[in-house]
Coordinates of C-alpha atoms and ligand atoms in Angstrom, one line a residue:
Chain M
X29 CA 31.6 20.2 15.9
X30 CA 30.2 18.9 12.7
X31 CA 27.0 16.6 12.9
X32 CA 26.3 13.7 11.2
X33 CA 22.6 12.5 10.7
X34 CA 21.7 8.9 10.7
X35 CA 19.7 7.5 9.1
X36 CA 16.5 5.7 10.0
X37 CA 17.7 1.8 9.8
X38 CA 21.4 2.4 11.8
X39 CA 19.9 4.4 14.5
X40 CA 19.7 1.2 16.3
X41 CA 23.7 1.1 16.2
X42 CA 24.2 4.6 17.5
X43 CA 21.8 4.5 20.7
X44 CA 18.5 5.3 18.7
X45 CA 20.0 9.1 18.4
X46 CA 18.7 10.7 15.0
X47 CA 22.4 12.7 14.9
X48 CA 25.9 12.0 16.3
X49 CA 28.2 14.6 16.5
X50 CA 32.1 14.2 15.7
X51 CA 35.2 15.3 16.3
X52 CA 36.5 15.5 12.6
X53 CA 38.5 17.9 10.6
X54 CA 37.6 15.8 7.2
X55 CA 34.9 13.7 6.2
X56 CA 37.2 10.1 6.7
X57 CA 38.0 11.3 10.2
X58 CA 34.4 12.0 10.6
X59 CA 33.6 8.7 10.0
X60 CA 36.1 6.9 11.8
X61 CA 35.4 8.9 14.9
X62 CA 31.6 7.8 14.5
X63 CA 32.4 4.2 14.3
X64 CA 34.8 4.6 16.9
X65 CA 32.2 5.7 19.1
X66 CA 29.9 3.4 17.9
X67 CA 31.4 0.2 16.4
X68 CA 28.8 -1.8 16.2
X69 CA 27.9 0.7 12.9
X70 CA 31.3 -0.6 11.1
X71 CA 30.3 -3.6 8.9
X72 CA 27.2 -1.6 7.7
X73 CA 29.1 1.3 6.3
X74 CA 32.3 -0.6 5.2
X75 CA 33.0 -3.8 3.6
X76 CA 35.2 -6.6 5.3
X77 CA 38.4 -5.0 3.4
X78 CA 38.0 -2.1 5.0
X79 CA 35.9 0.4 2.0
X80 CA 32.9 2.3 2.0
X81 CA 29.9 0.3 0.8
X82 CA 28.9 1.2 -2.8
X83 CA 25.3 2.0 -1.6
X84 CA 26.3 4.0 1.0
X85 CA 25.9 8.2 0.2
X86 CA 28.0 10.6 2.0
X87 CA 27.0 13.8 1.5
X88 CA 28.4 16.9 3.2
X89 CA 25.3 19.7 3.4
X90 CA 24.1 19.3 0.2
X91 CA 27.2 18.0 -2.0
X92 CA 28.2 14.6 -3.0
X93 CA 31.5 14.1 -1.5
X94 CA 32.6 12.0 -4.6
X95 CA 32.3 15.2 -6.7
X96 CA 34.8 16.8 -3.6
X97 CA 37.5 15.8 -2.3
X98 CA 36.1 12.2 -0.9
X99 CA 37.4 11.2 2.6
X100 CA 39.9 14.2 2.3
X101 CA 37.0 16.8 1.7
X102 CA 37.4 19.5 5.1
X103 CA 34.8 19.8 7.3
X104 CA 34.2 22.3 9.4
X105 CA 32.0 23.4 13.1
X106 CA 28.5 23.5 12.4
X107 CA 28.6 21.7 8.8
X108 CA 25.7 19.0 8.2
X109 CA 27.3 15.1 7.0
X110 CA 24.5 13.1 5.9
X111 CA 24.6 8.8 5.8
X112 CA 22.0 8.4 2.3
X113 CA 21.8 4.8 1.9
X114 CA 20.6 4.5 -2.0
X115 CA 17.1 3.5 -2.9
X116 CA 16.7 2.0 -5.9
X117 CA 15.1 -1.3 -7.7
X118 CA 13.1 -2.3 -10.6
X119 CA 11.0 -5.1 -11.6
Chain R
X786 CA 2.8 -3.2 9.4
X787 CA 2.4 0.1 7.7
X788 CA -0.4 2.7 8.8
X789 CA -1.3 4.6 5.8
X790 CA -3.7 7.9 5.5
X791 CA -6.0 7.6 2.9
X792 CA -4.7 10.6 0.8
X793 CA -1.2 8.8 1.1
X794 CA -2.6 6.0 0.1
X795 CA -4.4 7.1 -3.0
X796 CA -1.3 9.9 -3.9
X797 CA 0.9 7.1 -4.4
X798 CA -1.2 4.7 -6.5
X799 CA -2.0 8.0 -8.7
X800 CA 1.8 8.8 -8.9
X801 CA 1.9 5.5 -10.3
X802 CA -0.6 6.2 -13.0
X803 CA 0.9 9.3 -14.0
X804 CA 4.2 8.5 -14.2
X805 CA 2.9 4.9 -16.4
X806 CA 4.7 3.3 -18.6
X807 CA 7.6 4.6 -16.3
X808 CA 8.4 3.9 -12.8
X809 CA 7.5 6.2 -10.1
X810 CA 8.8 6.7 -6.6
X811 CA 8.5 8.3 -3.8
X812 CA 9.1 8.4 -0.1
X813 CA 7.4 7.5 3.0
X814 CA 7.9 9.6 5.9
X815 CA 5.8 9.3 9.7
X816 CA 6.8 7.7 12.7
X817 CA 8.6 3.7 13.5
X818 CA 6.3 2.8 16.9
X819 CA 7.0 -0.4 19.1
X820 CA 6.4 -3.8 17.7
X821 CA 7.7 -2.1 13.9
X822 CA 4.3 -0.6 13.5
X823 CA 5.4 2.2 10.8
X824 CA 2.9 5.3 10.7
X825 CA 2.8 7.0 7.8
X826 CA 2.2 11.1 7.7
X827 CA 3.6 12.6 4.9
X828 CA 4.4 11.0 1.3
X829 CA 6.8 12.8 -0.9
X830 CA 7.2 12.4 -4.7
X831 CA 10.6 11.5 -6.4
X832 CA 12.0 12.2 -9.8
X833 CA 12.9 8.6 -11.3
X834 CA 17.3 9.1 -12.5
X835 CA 16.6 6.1 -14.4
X836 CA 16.2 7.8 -17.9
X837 CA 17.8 5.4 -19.2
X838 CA 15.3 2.3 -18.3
X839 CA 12.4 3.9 -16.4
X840 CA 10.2 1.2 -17.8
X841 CA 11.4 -0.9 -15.5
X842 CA 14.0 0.3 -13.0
X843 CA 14.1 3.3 -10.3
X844 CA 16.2 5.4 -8.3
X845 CA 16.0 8.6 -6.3
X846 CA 18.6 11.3 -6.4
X847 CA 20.5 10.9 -2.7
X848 CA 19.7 15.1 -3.1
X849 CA 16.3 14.5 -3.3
X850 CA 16.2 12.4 -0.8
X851 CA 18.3 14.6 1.8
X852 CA 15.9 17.2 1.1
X853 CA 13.4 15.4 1.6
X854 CA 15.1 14.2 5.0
X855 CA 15.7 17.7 6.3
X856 CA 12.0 19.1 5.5
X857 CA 10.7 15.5 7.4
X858 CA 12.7 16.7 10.5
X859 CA 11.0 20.2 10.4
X860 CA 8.3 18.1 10.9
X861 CA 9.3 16.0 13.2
X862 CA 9.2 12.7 10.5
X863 CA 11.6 10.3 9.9
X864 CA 12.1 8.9 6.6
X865 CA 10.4 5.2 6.9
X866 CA 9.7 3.7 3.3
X867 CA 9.7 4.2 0.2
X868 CA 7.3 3.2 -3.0
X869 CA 7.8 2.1 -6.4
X870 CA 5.4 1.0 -9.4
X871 CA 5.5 -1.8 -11.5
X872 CA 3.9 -1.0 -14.9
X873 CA 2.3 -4.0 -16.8
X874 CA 4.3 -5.9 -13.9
X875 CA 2.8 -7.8 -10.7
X876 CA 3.0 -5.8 -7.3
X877 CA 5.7 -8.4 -6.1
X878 CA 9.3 -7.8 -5.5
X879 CA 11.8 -8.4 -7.9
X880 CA 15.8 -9.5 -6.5
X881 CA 16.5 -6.6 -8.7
X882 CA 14.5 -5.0 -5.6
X883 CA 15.7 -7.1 -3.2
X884 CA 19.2 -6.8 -4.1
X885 CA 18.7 -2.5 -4.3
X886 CA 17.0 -2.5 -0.8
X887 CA 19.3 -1.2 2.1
X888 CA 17.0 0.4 4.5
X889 CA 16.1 -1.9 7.1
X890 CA 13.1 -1.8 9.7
X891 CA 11.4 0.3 6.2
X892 CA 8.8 -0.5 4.3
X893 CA 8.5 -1.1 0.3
X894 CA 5.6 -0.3 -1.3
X895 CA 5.2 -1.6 -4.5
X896 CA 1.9 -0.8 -7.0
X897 CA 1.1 -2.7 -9.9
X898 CA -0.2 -0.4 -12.8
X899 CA -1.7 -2.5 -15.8
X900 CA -2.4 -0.3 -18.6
X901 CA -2.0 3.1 -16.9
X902 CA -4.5 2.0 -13.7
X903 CA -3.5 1.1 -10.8
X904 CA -4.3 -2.3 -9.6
X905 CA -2.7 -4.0 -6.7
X906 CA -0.9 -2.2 -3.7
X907 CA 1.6 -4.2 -1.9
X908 CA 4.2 -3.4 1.0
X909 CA 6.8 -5.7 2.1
X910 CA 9.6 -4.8 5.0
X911 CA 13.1 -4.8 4.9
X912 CA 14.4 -7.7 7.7
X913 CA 17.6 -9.1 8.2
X914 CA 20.9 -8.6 10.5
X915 CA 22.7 -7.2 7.3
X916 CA 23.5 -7.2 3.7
X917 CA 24.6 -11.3 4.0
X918 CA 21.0 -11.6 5.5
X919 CA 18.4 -9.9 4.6
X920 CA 14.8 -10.5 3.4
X921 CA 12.0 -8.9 1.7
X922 CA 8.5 -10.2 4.0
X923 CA 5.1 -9.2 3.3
X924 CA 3.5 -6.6 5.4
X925 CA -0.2 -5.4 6.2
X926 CA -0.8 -2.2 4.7
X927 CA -3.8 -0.7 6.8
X928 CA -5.8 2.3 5.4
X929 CA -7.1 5.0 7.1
X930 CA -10.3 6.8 6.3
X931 CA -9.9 10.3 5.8
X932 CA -10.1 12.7 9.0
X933 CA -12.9 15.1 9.3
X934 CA -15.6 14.1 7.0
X935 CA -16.3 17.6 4.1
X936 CA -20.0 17.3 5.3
X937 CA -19.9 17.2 9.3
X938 CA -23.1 17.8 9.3
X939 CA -24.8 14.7 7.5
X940 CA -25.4 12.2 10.0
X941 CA -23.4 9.6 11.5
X942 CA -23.1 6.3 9.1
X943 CA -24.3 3.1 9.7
X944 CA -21.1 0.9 10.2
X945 CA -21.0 -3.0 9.2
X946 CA -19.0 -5.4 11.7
X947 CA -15.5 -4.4 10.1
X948 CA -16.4 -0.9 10.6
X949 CA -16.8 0.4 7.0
X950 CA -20.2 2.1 5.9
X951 CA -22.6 0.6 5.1
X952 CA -24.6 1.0 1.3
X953 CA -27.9 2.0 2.3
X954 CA -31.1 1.8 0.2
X955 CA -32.6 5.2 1.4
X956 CA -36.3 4.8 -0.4
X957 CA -36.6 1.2 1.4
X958 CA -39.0 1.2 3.1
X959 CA -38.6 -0.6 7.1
X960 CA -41.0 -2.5 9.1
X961 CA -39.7 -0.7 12.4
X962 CA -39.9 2.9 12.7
X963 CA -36.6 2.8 14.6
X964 CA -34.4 0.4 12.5
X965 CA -33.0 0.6 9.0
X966 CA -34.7 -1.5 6.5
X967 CA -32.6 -4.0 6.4
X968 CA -32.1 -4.7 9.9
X969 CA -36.2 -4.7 9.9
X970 CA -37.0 -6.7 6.4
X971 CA -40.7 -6.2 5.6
X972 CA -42.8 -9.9 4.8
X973 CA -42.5 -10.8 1.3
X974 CA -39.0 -8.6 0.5
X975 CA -36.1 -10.6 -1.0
X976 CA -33.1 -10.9 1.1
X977 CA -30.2 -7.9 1.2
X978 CA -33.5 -5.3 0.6
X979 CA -32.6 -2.1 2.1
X980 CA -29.4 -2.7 0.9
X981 CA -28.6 -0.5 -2.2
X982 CA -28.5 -2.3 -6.1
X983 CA -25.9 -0.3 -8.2
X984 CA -28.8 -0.7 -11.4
X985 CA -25.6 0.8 -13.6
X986 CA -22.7 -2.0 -12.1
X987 CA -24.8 -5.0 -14.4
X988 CA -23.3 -7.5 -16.5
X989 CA -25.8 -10.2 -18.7
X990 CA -28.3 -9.3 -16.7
X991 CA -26.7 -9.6 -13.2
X992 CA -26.5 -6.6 -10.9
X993 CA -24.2 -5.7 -7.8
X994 CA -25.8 -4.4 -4.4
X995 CA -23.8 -3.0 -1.9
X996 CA -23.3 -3.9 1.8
X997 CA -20.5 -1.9 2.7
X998 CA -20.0 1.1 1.0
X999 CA -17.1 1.1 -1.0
X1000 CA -17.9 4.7 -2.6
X1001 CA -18.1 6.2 0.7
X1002 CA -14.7 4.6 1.8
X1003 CA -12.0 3.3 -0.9
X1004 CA -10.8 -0.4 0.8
X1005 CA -9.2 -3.8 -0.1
X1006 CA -12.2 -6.2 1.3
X1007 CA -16.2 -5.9 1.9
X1008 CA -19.7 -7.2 1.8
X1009 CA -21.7 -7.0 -0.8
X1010 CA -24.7 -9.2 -2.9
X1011 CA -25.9 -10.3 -6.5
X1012 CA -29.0 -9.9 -8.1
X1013 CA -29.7 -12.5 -11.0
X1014 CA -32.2 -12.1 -14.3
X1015 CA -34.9 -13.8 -11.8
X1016 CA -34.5 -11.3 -8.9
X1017 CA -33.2 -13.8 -6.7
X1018 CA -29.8 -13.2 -5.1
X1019 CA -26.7 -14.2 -3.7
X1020 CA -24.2 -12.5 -1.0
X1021 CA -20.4 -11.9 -1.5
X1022 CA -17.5 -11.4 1.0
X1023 CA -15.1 -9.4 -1.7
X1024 CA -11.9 -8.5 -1.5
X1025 CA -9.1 -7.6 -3.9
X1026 CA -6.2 -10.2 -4.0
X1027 CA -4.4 -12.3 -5.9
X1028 CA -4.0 -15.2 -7.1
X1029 CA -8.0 -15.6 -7.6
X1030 CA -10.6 -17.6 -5.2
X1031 CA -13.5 -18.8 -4.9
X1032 CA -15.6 -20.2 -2.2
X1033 CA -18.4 -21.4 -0.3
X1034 CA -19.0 -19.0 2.6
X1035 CA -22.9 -20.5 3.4
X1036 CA -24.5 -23.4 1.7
X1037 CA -27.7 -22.5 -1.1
X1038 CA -31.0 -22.1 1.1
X1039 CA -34.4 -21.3 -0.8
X1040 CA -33.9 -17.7 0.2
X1041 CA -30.6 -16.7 -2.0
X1042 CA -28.2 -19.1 -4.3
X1043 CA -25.4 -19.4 -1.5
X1044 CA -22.9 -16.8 0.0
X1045 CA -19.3 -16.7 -2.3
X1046 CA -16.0 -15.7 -0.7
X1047 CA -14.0 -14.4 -4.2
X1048 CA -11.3 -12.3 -4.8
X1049 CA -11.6 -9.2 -7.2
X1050 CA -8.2 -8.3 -9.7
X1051 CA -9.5 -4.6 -9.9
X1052 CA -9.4 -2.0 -6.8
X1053 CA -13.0 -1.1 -5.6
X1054 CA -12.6 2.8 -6.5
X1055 CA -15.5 3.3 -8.6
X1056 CA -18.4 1.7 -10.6
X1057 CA -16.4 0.7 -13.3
X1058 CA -13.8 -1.3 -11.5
X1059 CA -16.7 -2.7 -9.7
X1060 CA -18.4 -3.9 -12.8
X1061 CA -14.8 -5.1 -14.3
X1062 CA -14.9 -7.4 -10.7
X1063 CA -18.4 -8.6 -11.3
X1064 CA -17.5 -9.4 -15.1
X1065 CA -14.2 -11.5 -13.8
X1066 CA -16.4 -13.8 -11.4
X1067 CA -19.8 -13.8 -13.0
X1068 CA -18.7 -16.9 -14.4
X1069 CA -18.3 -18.9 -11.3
X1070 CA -21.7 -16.9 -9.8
X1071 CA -23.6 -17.9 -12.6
X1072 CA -22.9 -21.8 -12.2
X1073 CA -24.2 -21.4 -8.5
X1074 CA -27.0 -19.8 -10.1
X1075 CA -28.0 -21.8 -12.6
X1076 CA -27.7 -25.3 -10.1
X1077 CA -30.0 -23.5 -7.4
X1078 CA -32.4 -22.9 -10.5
X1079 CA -32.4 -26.8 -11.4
X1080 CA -33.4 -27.2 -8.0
X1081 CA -31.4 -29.5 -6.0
X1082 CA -34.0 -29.1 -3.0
X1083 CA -33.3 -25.7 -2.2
X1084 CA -35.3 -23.9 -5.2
X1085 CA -37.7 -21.8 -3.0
X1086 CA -41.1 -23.1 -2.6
Ligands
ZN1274 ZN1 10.4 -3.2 -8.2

């Protein structure tokens, strides 16, 4: 099954487990099933109309999945989804 | 509060310097304990995307930053914090930084650099229940020294109170063969002897001692004392903070001109910082000094 890693501020929402895996054959069913499982994750990731927040990364292994197919981007057993919040500022 | 490793510590100030007049930043990566006590083990340097305005905005590569992730976890670290540098800017948040924060329970380090030196470093962590709510609060940054001393075989230091080292005079000479100088003050010796004078940290004729040893140890607060033109002297409880203060820790006795609680602007990291401090609050010092000269009943004898 492919993994997803949390990160560090939503463990709290997924029982303080560093990785959750999913039962996904893209990256949107991946992330439904992992709010499915853990709902209390949903308004984090996604605004109140349903999208993914703008700060919020999805990367499958080490690609952007904006520059893939987005949600419709295949996943497969054994691929890595990372949650990236962005990090960024200035004075 | 965030637990930092001196060599973390100083890597990310220095990052700062280097990367001056741009922005800088990095991540933090350790351990979250109970009671949000963050632990920092490993810093990690990030490239700045922000071409475009580096002067005064950031952002690390999401690539970067998964990398970074992955190599933690070989480690057993999680990503905790992050830092950033403010150039010619206060170490304070911006809403800029406020509205660009998204990892909560982390700390934000933020290091002023004025003029390609780093002065102030300040953390603040990430609170809220979500983006509708959340808050950027001040956080103690605690420094740790450095483990396993290059020279384990001098003996151990002599530690003040607050457990720093302490500035020893090594040539003064102590009226108990089993105590330090200045636990054991020899008749007719001014107050603080025993205590080392940095003869090179002088401004108008007014010198800095040492109490604790800020050489020894890099840290944001300490003792030390001030010699004036006369020889007579003063104590001081330093530490580096803004905005500026100063007060009255004890009263003018006929022994020394007072004790001064003041703040310094520039980090204690060497001699010329230190004498940059004592410039910035001779003035004040040498008021106190010149009263106690006029007398005021407590010019000694
Ligand atoms: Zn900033």
């Amino acid at each position: 099954m492919p993994k997803i890693h949390i990160p560090t501020p939503l463990r709290q929402y997924v029982g303080k487990q560093p990785a959750v895996e999913v039962k996904a054959g893209t990256i949107g069913a991946a992330l439904s099933d992992l709010v499915a499982q853990h709902p209390d994750l949903r308004r984090h990731l996604y605004t109140d109309d349903g999208k993914l927040r703008a700060f919020v990364n999805v990367y499958l292994n080490d690609e952007d999945v904006r520059y893939l197919q987005k949600e419709a981007t295949a996943v497969k057993d054994g691929d890595s989804i990372s949650i990236v919040p962005s990090i960024a500022g200035g004075r | 509060m965030l637990k930092l490793p001196q060599s973390a510590y100083v890597s990310l100030r220095r990052h700062g310097e280097e990367t001056y007049p741009h922005e800088c930043c990095g991540v933090l990566l350790g351990q979250i304990g109970d009671n949000s006590v963050r632990t920092v083990t490993s810093v990690a340097r990030a490239g700045n995307t922000r071409t475009d305005s580096a002067h005064n905005r950031y952002n690390i590569d999401p690539k970067d930053l998964i990398r970074i992730q992955r190599e933690g976890r070989g480690r057993g670290e999680d990503i905790i914090g992050f830092y950033h540098s403010h150039p010619d800017h206060p170490a304070r948040w911006s809403q800029t930084d406020l509205a660009e924060a998204h990892w909560f329970g982390c700390s934000y380090v933020i290091t002023s650099v004025e003029k390609g030196k780093a002065v102030l470093t300040n953390s603040f962590e990430l609170t809220g229940s979500g983006e509708n709510h959340k808050k950027l609060v001040d956080e103690k940054i605690e420094v740790s020294p450095p483990e396993g001393s290059p020279d384990g075989n001098r003996p151990q230091k002599m530690r003040a109170a607050r457990g720093q080292p302490i500035g020893r005079d090594h040539a003064a000479i102590s009226a108990s063969p089993n105590d330090p100088a200045f636990v054991a003050r020899p008749a007719g010796k001014p107050v603080y002897y025993g205590f080392q004078v940095l003869d090179d940290v002088n401004v108008d004729g007014f010198t800095l001692g040492k109490i604790t040893d800020f050489e020894e140890e890099p840290c944001d607060s300490g003792d030390a004392f001030v010699v004036a033109p006369d020889n007579s002297r003063a104590g001081l409880v330093w530490e580096v903070h803004e905005p500026p203060y100063f007060e009255e820790v004890r009263p003018a006795d006929p022994e020394r001109w007072g004790v001064w609680a003041v703040s310094f602007p520039f980090p204690m990291t060497d001699r010329e910082n230190a004498r940059r401090n004592l410039q910035t609050v001779l003035p004040r010092l040498n008021e106190k000094w010149e009263a106690w000269r006029r007398g005021g009943g407590t010019k000694p004898r």
